[in-house]
């Protein structure tokens, strides 16, 4: 057994997307080999409706899959194929854009005006770039939750874990997507397939992810009082942890416990050509997608 080393620990950065939605981006529009097959991860968490109500109006997708996980509030969605629906707290939508889809997502918030959710983009291999679009909308009650004797709770959104299998299937990246809570002071180890790329995203509480048997946190260089010093970083709210190879991830929960997503997937290892929400393998394919948008051929008829 080998604990995955921590390659990087960084905070999600504030940005704006859609028609003016304030969110935090953990990664995206970066070196796509780092977290292959994953391309982008956004945390849209707001306490004021004016920060999200303009939403994400109609926009195209091709060549990727998008995974939306709602924790608080609701999101109305619709697409050019006539699909529509509403995601509530705890619900998940996995959308395979494939050959092309026009899509919109409009956050509505809850009774207190709060909105919280995540969106992850996963790449599609070249053989599936132009596959037929499809949706998987999953209600919160359908997502299995496993509770360990020490109080650790794991929601299995995708993949199999601790004898339970999540409801989303048929995903090209064959991912594992877990929502994990570890109680205060508990040291916990989770299995991750050695051949997958993996990351954690901490969104409540704090803890130390270990790359040795004794958890000491991540050794980082930081500037303190004008001087560069090495310190042990306790990973906290809105923190991305990128792991190296190994078959285990270990975390020591802080004083108030820690809640994080643990996500892994099989790397595709293909060239990436990227233009916003359109991700192909070559520049020529991007140019064709843009031409399709201009001439009305972006949406392929169902066969």
Short mmCIF file of C-alpha atoms in Angstrom, two decimals, residues 5-291:
data_model
loop_
_atom_site.label_atom_id
_atom_site.label_comp_id
_atom_site.label_asym_id
_atom_site.label_seq_id
_atom_site.Cartn_x
_atom_site.Cartn_y
_atom_site.Cartn_z
CA UNK A 5 1.93 12.23 -2.22
CA UNK A 6 0.48 15.73 -2.34
CA UNK A 7 1.81 17.43 -5.46
CA UNK A 8 0.05 20.73 -4.91
CA UNK A 9 -2.30 22.52 -2.54
CA UNK A 10 -3.95 25.73 -3.73
CA UNK A 11 -6.97 27.89 -3.07
CA UNK A 12 -9.73 28.28 -5.62
CA UNK A 13 -9.63 31.70 -7.24
CA UNK A 14 -12.59 34.09 -7.53
CA UNK A 15 -13.83 34.63 -11.07
CA UNK A 16 -17.01 35.45 -12.98
CA UNK A 17 -18.79 33.32 -15.56
CA UNK A 18 -22.03 33.18 -17.50
CA UNK A 19 -23.98 36.43 -17.43
CA UNK A 20 -22.29 37.58 -14.22
CA UNK A 21 -22.18 34.67 -11.76
CA UNK A 22 -19.55 35.05 -9.07
CA UNK A 23 -17.78 31.79 -8.36
CA UNK A 24 -14.43 30.26 -7.38
CA UNK A 25 -12.42 28.22 -9.87
CA UNK A 26 -10.16 25.49 -8.51
CA UNK A 27 -8.73 24.74 -11.96
CA UNK A 28 -9.56 25.31 -15.59
CA UNK A 29 -8.03 26.51 -18.85
CA UNK A 30 -4.71 25.19 -17.57
CA UNK A 31 -2.31 22.43 -18.61
CA UNK A 32 -4.87 19.68 -19.41
CA UNK A 33 -2.39 16.89 -18.64
CA UNK A 34 -2.27 17.81 -14.93
CA UNK A 35 -5.64 16.33 -14.03
CA UNK A 36 -6.50 14.46 -17.23
CA UNK A 37 -9.36 13.51 -17.85
CA UNK A 38 -10.70 16.51 -15.89
CA UNK A 39 -10.59 19.97 -17.44
CA UNK A 40 -12.29 22.45 -15.09
CA UNK A 41 -13.80 22.63 -11.61
CA UNK A 42 -15.96 25.52 -10.36
CA UNK A 43 -17.44 26.16 -6.91
CA UNK A 44 -20.46 28.44 -7.23
CA UNK A 45 -21.34 29.43 -3.68
CA UNK A 46 -23.22 32.63 -2.97
CA UNK A 47 -25.26 34.18 -0.18
CA UNK A 48 -26.78 36.97 -2.29
CA UNK A 49 -29.12 36.37 -5.27
CA UNK A 50 -27.60 39.31 -7.16
CA UNK A 51 -24.35 37.33 -7.33
CA UNK A 52 -25.90 34.43 -9.25
CA UNK A 53 -29.42 35.16 -10.53
CA UNK A 54 -28.25 36.12 -14.05
CA UNK A 55 -27.10 32.54 -14.42
CA UNK A 56 -25.58 30.82 -17.40
CA UNK A 57 -27.78 31.61 -20.44
CA UNK A 58 -27.70 29.60 -23.67
CA UNK A 59 -24.20 28.44 -24.58
CA UNK A 60 -22.72 25.59 -26.64
CA UNK A 61 -20.90 22.46 -25.50
CA UNK A 62 -19.09 19.87 -27.62
CA UNK A 63 -16.60 17.13 -26.88
CA UNK A 64 -16.97 17.07 -23.07
CA UNK A 65 -19.16 15.94 -20.19
CA UNK A 66 -20.32 18.30 -17.44
CA UNK A 67 -21.15 17.18 -13.91
CA UNK A 68 -23.28 19.51 -11.78
CA UNK A 69 -23.71 18.72 -8.07
CA UNK A 70 -26.04 20.99 -6.09
CA UNK A 71 -25.69 21.36 -2.31
CA UNK A 72 -28.08 24.25 -1.62
CA UNK A 73 -30.69 26.06 -3.68
CA UNK A 74 -32.02 24.97 -7.05
CA UNK A 75 -30.88 25.17 -10.66
CA UNK A 76 -33.26 25.17 -13.62
CA UNK A 77 -31.79 23.80 -16.83
CA UNK A 78 -32.84 23.35 -20.44
CA UNK A 79 -31.27 22.48 -23.78
CA UNK A 80 -31.71 22.64 -27.52
CA UNK A 81 -32.95 19.02 -27.63
CA UNK A 82 -36.02 19.91 -25.59
CA UNK A 83 -34.83 18.55 -22.24
CA UNK A 84 -35.55 20.62 -19.15
CA UNK A 85 -35.68 20.14 -15.41
CA UNK A 86 -34.73 21.41 -11.98
CA UNK A 87 -31.88 20.29 -9.76
CA UNK A 88 -32.42 20.63 -6.01
CA UNK A 89 -30.18 20.24 -2.97
CA UNK A 90 -28.21 17.01 -3.19
CA UNK A 91 -29.13 16.35 -6.84
CA UNK A 92 -26.65 15.61 -9.62
CA UNK A 93 -26.76 16.08 -13.37
CA UNK A 94 -24.26 14.41 -15.67
CA UNK A 95 -24.52 15.83 -19.19
CA UNK A 96 -22.68 14.26 -22.11
CA UNK A 97 -22.42 17.05 -24.66
CA UNK A 98 -20.91 14.80 -27.33
CA UNK A 99 -21.43 16.13 -30.86
CA UNK A 100 -23.02 19.32 -29.64
CA UNK A 101 -25.71 20.85 -27.50
CA UNK A 102 -26.96 24.31 -26.61
CA UNK A 103 -27.57 24.49 -22.89
CA UNK A 104 -28.60 26.90 -20.16
CA UNK A 105 -28.44 26.73 -16.35
CA UNK A 106 -30.23 29.28 -14.20
CA UNK A 107 -29.53 29.17 -10.43
CA UNK A 108 -32.53 30.12 -8.29
CA UNK A 109 -31.18 29.76 -4.76
CA UNK A 110 -33.17 28.68 -1.71
CA UNK A 111 -35.62 30.48 0.58
CA UNK A 112 -32.71 32.33 2.20
CA UNK A 113 -31.30 33.44 -1.14
CA UNK A 114 -28.36 31.04 -0.93
CA UNK A 115 -26.90 29.00 -3.76
CA UNK A 116 -24.16 26.39 -3.61
CA UNK A 117 -23.03 23.83 -6.13
CA UNK A 118 -20.10 22.49 -8.10
CA UNK A 119 -19.48 21.93 -11.79
CA UNK A 120 -16.80 19.61 -13.12
CA UNK A 121 -15.85 19.21 -16.79
CA UNK A 122 -14.57 15.83 -17.95
CA UNK A 123 -12.98 15.32 -21.34
CA UNK A 124 -14.23 12.80 -23.90
CA UNK A 125 -11.81 10.59 -25.87
CA UNK A 126 -11.62 11.22 -29.62
CA UNK A 127 -13.78 8.21 -30.43
CA UNK A 128 -16.65 9.70 -28.40
CA UNK A 129 -16.27 13.41 -29.17
CA UNK A 130 -19.16 13.28 -31.65
CA UNK A 131 -21.37 10.81 -29.79
CA UNK A 132 -25.06 11.61 -29.29
CA UNK A 133 -25.74 13.96 -26.36
CA UNK A 134 -27.48 12.57 -23.28
CA UNK A 135 -28.45 13.45 -19.72
CA UNK A 136 -28.45 11.65 -16.41
CA UNK A 137 -30.43 13.55 -13.79
CA UNK A 138 -30.10 11.95 -10.36
CA UNK A 139 -32.12 12.88 -7.28
CA UNK A 140 -30.45 13.13 -3.89
CA UNK A 141 -32.38 10.12 -2.53
CA UNK A 142 -30.85 7.93 -5.24
CA UNK A 143 -27.26 8.64 -4.15
CA UNK A 144 -26.09 5.99 -1.66
CA UNK A 145 -24.46 7.15 1.57
CA UNK A 146 -22.21 4.93 3.66
CA UNK A 147 -21.58 5.74 7.34
CA UNK A 148 -18.56 4.17 9.04
CA UNK A 149 -18.32 3.32 12.75
CA UNK A 150 -16.20 6.42 13.46
CA UNK A 151 -18.84 8.74 11.95
CA UNK A 152 -17.19 9.15 8.54
CA UNK A 153 -19.86 9.64 5.86
CA UNK A 154 -19.34 9.01 2.15
CA UNK A 155 -21.88 9.79 -0.58
CA UNK A 156 -21.08 7.71 -3.66
CA UNK A 157 -22.10 9.92 -6.58
CA UNK A 158 -20.23 7.99 -9.27
CA UNK A 159 -18.27 4.76 -9.16
CA UNK A 160 -18.08 2.11 -6.45
CA UNK A 161 -16.85 2.57 -2.88
CA UNK A 162 -17.18 0.58 0.36
CA UNK A 163 -19.52 -1.89 -1.33
CA UNK A 164 -21.90 0.71 -2.78
CA UNK A 165 -22.22 1.93 -6.35
CA UNK A 166 -23.36 5.38 -7.43
CA UNK A 167 -26.32 5.83 -9.80
CA UNK A 168 -24.49 7.57 -12.66
CA UNK A 169 -23.04 5.15 -15.22
CA UNK A 170 -21.59 4.86 -18.70
CA UNK A 171 -19.13 7.74 -18.29
CA UNK A 172 -16.11 7.72 -20.59
CA UNK A 173 -13.60 8.74 -17.90
CA UNK A 174 -14.84 5.90 -15.64
CA UNK A 175 -14.61 8.32 -12.70
CA UNK A 176 -15.07 8.00 -8.98
CA UNK A 177 -16.83 11.00 -7.42
CA UNK A 178 -17.21 10.92 -3.63
CA UNK A 179 -18.59 13.48 -1.17
CA UNK A 180 -16.80 12.73 2.12
CA UNK A 181 -17.18 14.00 5.69
CA UNK A 182 -14.61 12.98 8.32
CA UNK A 183 -15.44 13.94 11.95
CA UNK A 184 -13.18 16.10 14.10
CA UNK A 185 -9.86 14.53 15.02
CA UNK A 186 -10.36 11.35 12.98
CA UNK A 187 -7.52 10.01 10.83
CA UNK A 188 -8.95 8.28 7.75
CA UNK A 189 -7.55 6.50 4.70
CA UNK A 190 -9.43 6.05 1.42
CA UNK A 191 -8.55 3.70 -1.43
CA UNK A 192 -7.97 5.23 -4.88
CA UNK A 193 -7.09 3.18 -7.95
CA UNK A 194 -3.36 3.55 -8.64
CA UNK A 195 -3.84 4.25 -12.34
CA UNK A 196 -6.25 7.18 -11.92
CA UNK A 197 -5.50 10.88 -11.63
CA UNK A 198 -6.97 12.15 -8.37
CA UNK A 199 -7.75 15.38 -6.55
CA UNK A 200 -9.62 16.49 -3.45
CA UNK A 201 -11.57 19.70 -3.01
CA UNK A 202 -12.15 20.85 0.57
CA UNK A 203 -15.28 22.96 1.06
CA UNK A 204 -16.06 22.69 4.78
CA UNK A 205 -13.84 22.48 7.84
CA UNK A 206 -10.15 21.73 7.61
CA UNK A 207 -7.64 18.91 7.76
CA UNK A 208 -4.21 17.68 6.75
CA UNK A 209 -3.70 15.42 3.77
CA UNK A 210 -0.73 13.17 4.33
CA UNK A 211 1.90 11.90 1.95
CA UNK A 212 3.49 9.83 4.71
CA UNK A 213 2.22 7.59 7.49
CA UNK A 214 2.28 10.50 9.91
CA UNK A 215 0.08 13.34 8.62
CA UNK A 216 1.91 16.64 8.74
CA UNK A 217 0.09 18.58 6.05
CA UNK A 218 1.62 20.02 2.92
CA UNK A 219 5.07 21.60 3.09
CA UNK A 220 4.80 24.92 1.29
CA UNK A 221 6.96 27.98 0.80
CA UNK A 222 5.12 31.12 1.89
CA UNK A 223 6.07 34.71 2.50
CA UNK A 224 5.72 35.72 6.17
CA UNK A 225 6.75 39.22 7.30
CA UNK A 226 8.64 39.64 4.03
CA UNK A 227 10.59 36.40 4.36
CA UNK A 228 10.21 33.06 2.56
CA UNK A 229 9.58 30.26 5.08
CA UNK A 230 8.57 26.60 4.89
CA UNK A 231 5.35 25.88 6.76
CA UNK A 232 2.91 23.00 7.09
CA UNK A 233 -0.34 24.05 5.45
CA UNK A 234 -3.66 22.88 6.92
CA UNK A 235 -5.91 22.52 3.90
CA UNK A 236 -9.19 24.32 4.47
CA UNK A 237 -12.21 25.87 2.84
CA UNK A 238 -12.09 26.10 -1.01
CA UNK A 239 -8.77 24.25 -1.24
CA UNK A 240 -7.72 21.99 -4.09
CA UNK A 241 -5.36 19.12 -3.32
CA UNK A 242 -3.68 17.45 -6.31
CA UNK A 243 -2.23 14.00 -5.65
CA UNK A 244 0.56 11.98 -7.20
CA UNK A 245 0.49 8.22 -7.77
CA UNK A 246 -0.38 5.67 -5.12
CA UNK A 247 -3.39 3.68 -3.98
CA UNK A 248 -4.43 5.53 -0.79
CA UNK A 249 -5.33 9.04 0.32
CA UNK A 250 -5.01 9.84 4.03
CA UNK A 251 -6.53 12.81 5.84
CA UNK A 252 -6.39 14.00 9.44
CA UNK A 253 -9.57 15.95 10.19
CA UNK A 254 -9.28 19.26 12.03
CA UNK A 255 -11.16 20.54 15.08
CA UNK A 256 -14.48 20.88 13.25
CA UNK A 257 -14.10 17.93 10.91
CA UNK A 258 -13.56 18.15 7.19
CA UNK A 259 -15.83 17.74 4.17
CA UNK A 260 -14.38 17.35 0.72
CA UNK A 261 -14.93 15.86 -2.71
CA UNK A 262 -12.54 13.08 -3.69
CA UNK A 263 -12.55 12.69 -7.47
CA UNK A 264 -10.48 10.42 -9.68
CA UNK A 265 -10.58 9.24 -13.28
CA UNK A 266 -8.64 7.32 -15.89
CA UNK A 267 -6.45 9.64 -17.99
CA UNK A 268 -7.29 9.86 -21.70
CA UNK A 269 -3.80 10.99 -22.78
CA UNK A 270 -4.82 12.59 -26.07
CA UNK A 271 -4.11 16.03 -27.57
CA UNK A 272 -6.46 18.78 -26.38
CA UNK A 273 -7.66 21.71 -28.48
CA UNK A 274 -9.77 24.05 -26.37
CA UNK A 275 -12.14 26.92 -27.12
CA UNK A 276 -14.28 27.69 -24.06
CA UNK A 277 -16.90 24.93 -23.62
CA UNK A 278 -15.82 23.22 -26.85
CA UNK A 279 -12.96 20.76 -26.39
CA UNK A 280 -11.65 18.72 -29.32
CA UNK A 281 -8.33 17.11 -30.32
CA UNK A 282 -7.17 19.46 -33.09
CA UNK A 283 -7.44 23.10 -34.09
CA UNK A 284 -9.15 22.01 -37.29
CA UNK A 285 -11.91 20.37 -35.25
CA UNK A 286 -12.34 23.58 -33.25
CA UNK A 287 -12.58 25.56 -36.48
CA UNK A 288 -15.20 23.10 -37.75
CA UNK A 289 -17.20 23.49 -34.52
CA UNK A 290 -17.16 27.27 -34.88
CA UNK A 291 -18.24 26.97 -38.52
#
